[in-house]
Coordinates of C-alpha atoms in Angstrom, one line a residue:
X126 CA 122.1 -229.7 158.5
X127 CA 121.7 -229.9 162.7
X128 CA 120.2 -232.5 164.1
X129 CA 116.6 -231.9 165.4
X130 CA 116.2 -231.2 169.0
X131 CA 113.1 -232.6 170.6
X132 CA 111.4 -231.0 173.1
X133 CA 111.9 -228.1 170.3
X134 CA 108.4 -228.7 168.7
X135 CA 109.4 -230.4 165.8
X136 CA 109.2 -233.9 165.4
X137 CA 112.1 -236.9 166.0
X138 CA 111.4 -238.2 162.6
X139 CA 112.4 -234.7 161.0
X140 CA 111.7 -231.6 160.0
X141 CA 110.1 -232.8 156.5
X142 CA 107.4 -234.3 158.3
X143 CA 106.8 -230.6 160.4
X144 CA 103.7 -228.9 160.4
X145 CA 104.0 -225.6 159.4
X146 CA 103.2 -224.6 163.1
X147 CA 105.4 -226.9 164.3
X148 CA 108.2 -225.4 161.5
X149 CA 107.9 -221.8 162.9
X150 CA 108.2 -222.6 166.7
X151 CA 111.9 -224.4 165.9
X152 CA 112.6 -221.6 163.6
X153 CA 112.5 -219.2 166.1
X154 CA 114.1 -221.2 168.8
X155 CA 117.2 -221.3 166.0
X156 CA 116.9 -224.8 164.7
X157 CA 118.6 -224.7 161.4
X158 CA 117.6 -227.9 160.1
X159 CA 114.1 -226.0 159.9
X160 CA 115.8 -222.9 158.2
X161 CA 116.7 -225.4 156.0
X162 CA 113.6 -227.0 155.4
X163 CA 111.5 -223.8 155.1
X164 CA 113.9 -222.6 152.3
X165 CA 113.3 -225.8 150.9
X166 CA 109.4 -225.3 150.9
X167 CA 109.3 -221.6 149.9
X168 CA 112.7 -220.7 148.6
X169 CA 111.1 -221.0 144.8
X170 CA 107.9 -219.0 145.7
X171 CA 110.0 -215.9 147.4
X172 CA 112.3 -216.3 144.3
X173 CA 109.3 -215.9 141.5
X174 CA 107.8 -213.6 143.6
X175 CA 110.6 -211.3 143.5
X176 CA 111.7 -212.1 139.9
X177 CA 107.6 -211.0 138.7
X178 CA 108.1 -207.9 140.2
X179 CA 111.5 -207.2 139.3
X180 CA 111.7 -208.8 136.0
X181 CA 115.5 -209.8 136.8
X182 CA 116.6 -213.4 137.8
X183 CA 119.5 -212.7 138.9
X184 CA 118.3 -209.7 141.2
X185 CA 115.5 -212.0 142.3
X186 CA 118.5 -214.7 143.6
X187 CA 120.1 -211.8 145.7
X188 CA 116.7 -211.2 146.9
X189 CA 115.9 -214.8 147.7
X190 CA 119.0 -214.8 150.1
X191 CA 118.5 -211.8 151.5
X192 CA 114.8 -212.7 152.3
X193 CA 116.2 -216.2 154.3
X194 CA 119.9 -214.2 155.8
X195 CA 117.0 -211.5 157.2
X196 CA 114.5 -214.1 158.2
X197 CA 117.0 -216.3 159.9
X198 CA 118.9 -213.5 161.9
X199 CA 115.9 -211.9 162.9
X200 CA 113.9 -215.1 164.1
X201 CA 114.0 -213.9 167.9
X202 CA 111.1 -211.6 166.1
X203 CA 108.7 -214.5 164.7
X204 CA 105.5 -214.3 166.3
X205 CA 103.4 -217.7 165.7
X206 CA 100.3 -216.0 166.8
X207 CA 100.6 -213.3 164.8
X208 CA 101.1 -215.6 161.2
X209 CA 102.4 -218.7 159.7
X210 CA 106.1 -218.6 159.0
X211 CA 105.5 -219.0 155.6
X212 CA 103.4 -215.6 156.1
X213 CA 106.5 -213.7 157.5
X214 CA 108.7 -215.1 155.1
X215 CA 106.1 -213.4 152.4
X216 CA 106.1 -210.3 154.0
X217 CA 109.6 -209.9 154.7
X218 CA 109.7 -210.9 150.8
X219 CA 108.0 -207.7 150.0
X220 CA 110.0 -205.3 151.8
X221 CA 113.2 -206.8 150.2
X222 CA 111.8 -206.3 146.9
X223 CA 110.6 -202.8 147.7
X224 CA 114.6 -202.0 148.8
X225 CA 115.7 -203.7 145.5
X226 CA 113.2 -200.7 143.9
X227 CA 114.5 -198.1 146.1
X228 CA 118.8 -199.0 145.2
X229 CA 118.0 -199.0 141.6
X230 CA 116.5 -195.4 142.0
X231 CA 119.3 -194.4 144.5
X232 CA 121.8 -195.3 142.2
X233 CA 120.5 -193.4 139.2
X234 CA 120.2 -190.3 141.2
X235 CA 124.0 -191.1 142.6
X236 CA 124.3 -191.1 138.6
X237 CA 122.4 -187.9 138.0
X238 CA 124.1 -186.2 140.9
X239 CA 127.9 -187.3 140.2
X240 CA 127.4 -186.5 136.4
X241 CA 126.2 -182.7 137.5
X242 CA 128.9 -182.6 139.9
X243 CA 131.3 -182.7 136.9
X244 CA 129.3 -180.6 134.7
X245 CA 128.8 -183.9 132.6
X246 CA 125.5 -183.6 130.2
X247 CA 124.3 -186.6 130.1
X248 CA 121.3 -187.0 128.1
X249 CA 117.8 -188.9 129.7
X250 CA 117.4 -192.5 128.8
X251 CA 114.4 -194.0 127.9
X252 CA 113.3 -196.6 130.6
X253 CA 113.6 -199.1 128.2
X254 CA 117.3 -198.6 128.4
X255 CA 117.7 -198.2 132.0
X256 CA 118.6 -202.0 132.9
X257 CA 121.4 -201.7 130.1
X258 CA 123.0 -198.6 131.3
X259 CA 123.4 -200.1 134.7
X260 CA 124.8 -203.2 133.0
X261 CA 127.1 -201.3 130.9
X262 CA 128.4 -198.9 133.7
X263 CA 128.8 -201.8 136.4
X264 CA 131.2 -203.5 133.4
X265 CA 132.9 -200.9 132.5
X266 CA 133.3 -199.4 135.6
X267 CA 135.4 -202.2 136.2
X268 CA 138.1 -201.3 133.6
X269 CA 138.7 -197.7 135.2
X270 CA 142.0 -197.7 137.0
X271 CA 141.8 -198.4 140.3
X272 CA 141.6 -195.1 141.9
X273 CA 138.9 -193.6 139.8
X274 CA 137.0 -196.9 140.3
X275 CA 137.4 -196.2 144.0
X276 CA 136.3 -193.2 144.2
X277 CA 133.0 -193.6 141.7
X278 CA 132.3 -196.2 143.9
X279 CA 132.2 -194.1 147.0
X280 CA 130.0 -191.9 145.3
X281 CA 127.8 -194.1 143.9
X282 CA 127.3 -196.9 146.3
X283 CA 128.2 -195.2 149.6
X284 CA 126.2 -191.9 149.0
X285 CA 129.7 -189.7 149.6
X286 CA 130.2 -186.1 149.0
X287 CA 133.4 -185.6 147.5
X288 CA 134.4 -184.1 150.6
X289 CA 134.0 -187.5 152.0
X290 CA 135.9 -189.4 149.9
X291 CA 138.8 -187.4 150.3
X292 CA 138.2 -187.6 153.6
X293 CA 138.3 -191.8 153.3
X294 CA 140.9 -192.3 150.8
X295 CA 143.4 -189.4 152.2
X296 CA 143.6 -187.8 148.4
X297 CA 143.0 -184.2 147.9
X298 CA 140.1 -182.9 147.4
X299 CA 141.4 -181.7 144.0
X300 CA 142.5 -185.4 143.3
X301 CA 139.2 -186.6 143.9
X302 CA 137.6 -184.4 141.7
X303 CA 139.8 -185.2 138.9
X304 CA 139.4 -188.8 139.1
X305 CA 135.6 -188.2 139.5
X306 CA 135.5 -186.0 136.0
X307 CA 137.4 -188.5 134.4
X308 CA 135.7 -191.8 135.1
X309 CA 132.3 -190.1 134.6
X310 CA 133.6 -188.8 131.0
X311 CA 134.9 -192.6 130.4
X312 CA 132.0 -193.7 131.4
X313 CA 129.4 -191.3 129.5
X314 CA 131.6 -192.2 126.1
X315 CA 130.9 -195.5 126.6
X316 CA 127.0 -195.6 127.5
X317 CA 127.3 -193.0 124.6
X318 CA 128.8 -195.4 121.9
X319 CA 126.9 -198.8 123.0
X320 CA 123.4 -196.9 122.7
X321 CA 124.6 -196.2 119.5
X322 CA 125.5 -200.0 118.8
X323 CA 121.7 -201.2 120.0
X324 CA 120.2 -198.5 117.4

């Protein structure tokens, strides 16, 4: 932790003793013992507000971090007058949790898309099983060899056309799409045969 500057607004004795007013004006003049402290005051309320709405703890820790990385890069932005900090952080909060929403939909259509692109039937899950099939296919994409791994990757988390990732990696287009056909199949048999496992 920095030391506190005075003249900053926040007081010699330290930032714990900070009024929340006094808290935003050294968080936007870059004072990161009161980056510090405000994680310290709100960290756990933008963590359960994040893990309520996305029912996942472990999502809601990426989103914690991302909500104080965001905060703390863009602080030239803070506007005292227009809200408390703890305000912005809440609202920045929001907007994190809205792009957690909007990745997990992404990816499913990157799913939907790469599986057609193969000529894969894959059959519609219930929503009940959707947080499972992401588990599943994040594991086990992890056990395709590398290049098939790369190249799903690509597709799924970098929105490329198969174009594109031959374009990236320098493979043939005909290379791609026979790495693409036969991670997806890996991947289907195994979504395929744990369903079957949780019946």
């Amino acid at each position: 932790m920095t030391a506190v500057r005075e003249g900053a607004g926040v007081p010699a004795a330290g930032v714990a003793a900070a009024t929340e007013e006094d808290l935003g004006e050294g968080f936007a003049e870059g004072d990161e013992a009161c980056l510090n402290e405000a994680y310290r005051r709100w960290g756990a309320l933008v963590h359960a507000v994040a893990a309520r709405r996305l029912a996942d703890p472990e999502e809601a820790k990426d989103v914690t971090q991302q909500v104080f990385v965001g905060a703390w890069n863009n602080r030239g932005t803070f506007d005292s007058r227009r809200g408390s900090l703890r305000t912005w952080l809440m609202g920045i909060t929001h907007k994190k949790v809205a792009d957690a929403f909007y990745r997990r939909s992404r990816h499913l259509r990157d799913v939907d898309a790469a599986t057609a692109a193969a000529n894969i039937s894959v059959r519609p899950a219930p929503a009940t099983e959707t947080l499972l099939d992401h588990m599943v296919l994040t594991r086990e994409m992890e056990g395709l060899p590398d290049q098939q791994q790369l190249v799903l990757q690509l597709a799924f988390y970098e929105d490329l056309s198969q174009t594109q990732i031959a374009e990236r990696t320098g493979m043939p287009l005909g290379t791609v799409k026979s790495h693409t056909r036969r991670g997806l199949m890996r991947l289907k048999k195994r979504l395929e045969a744990d369903r079957e496992a949780h019946r």
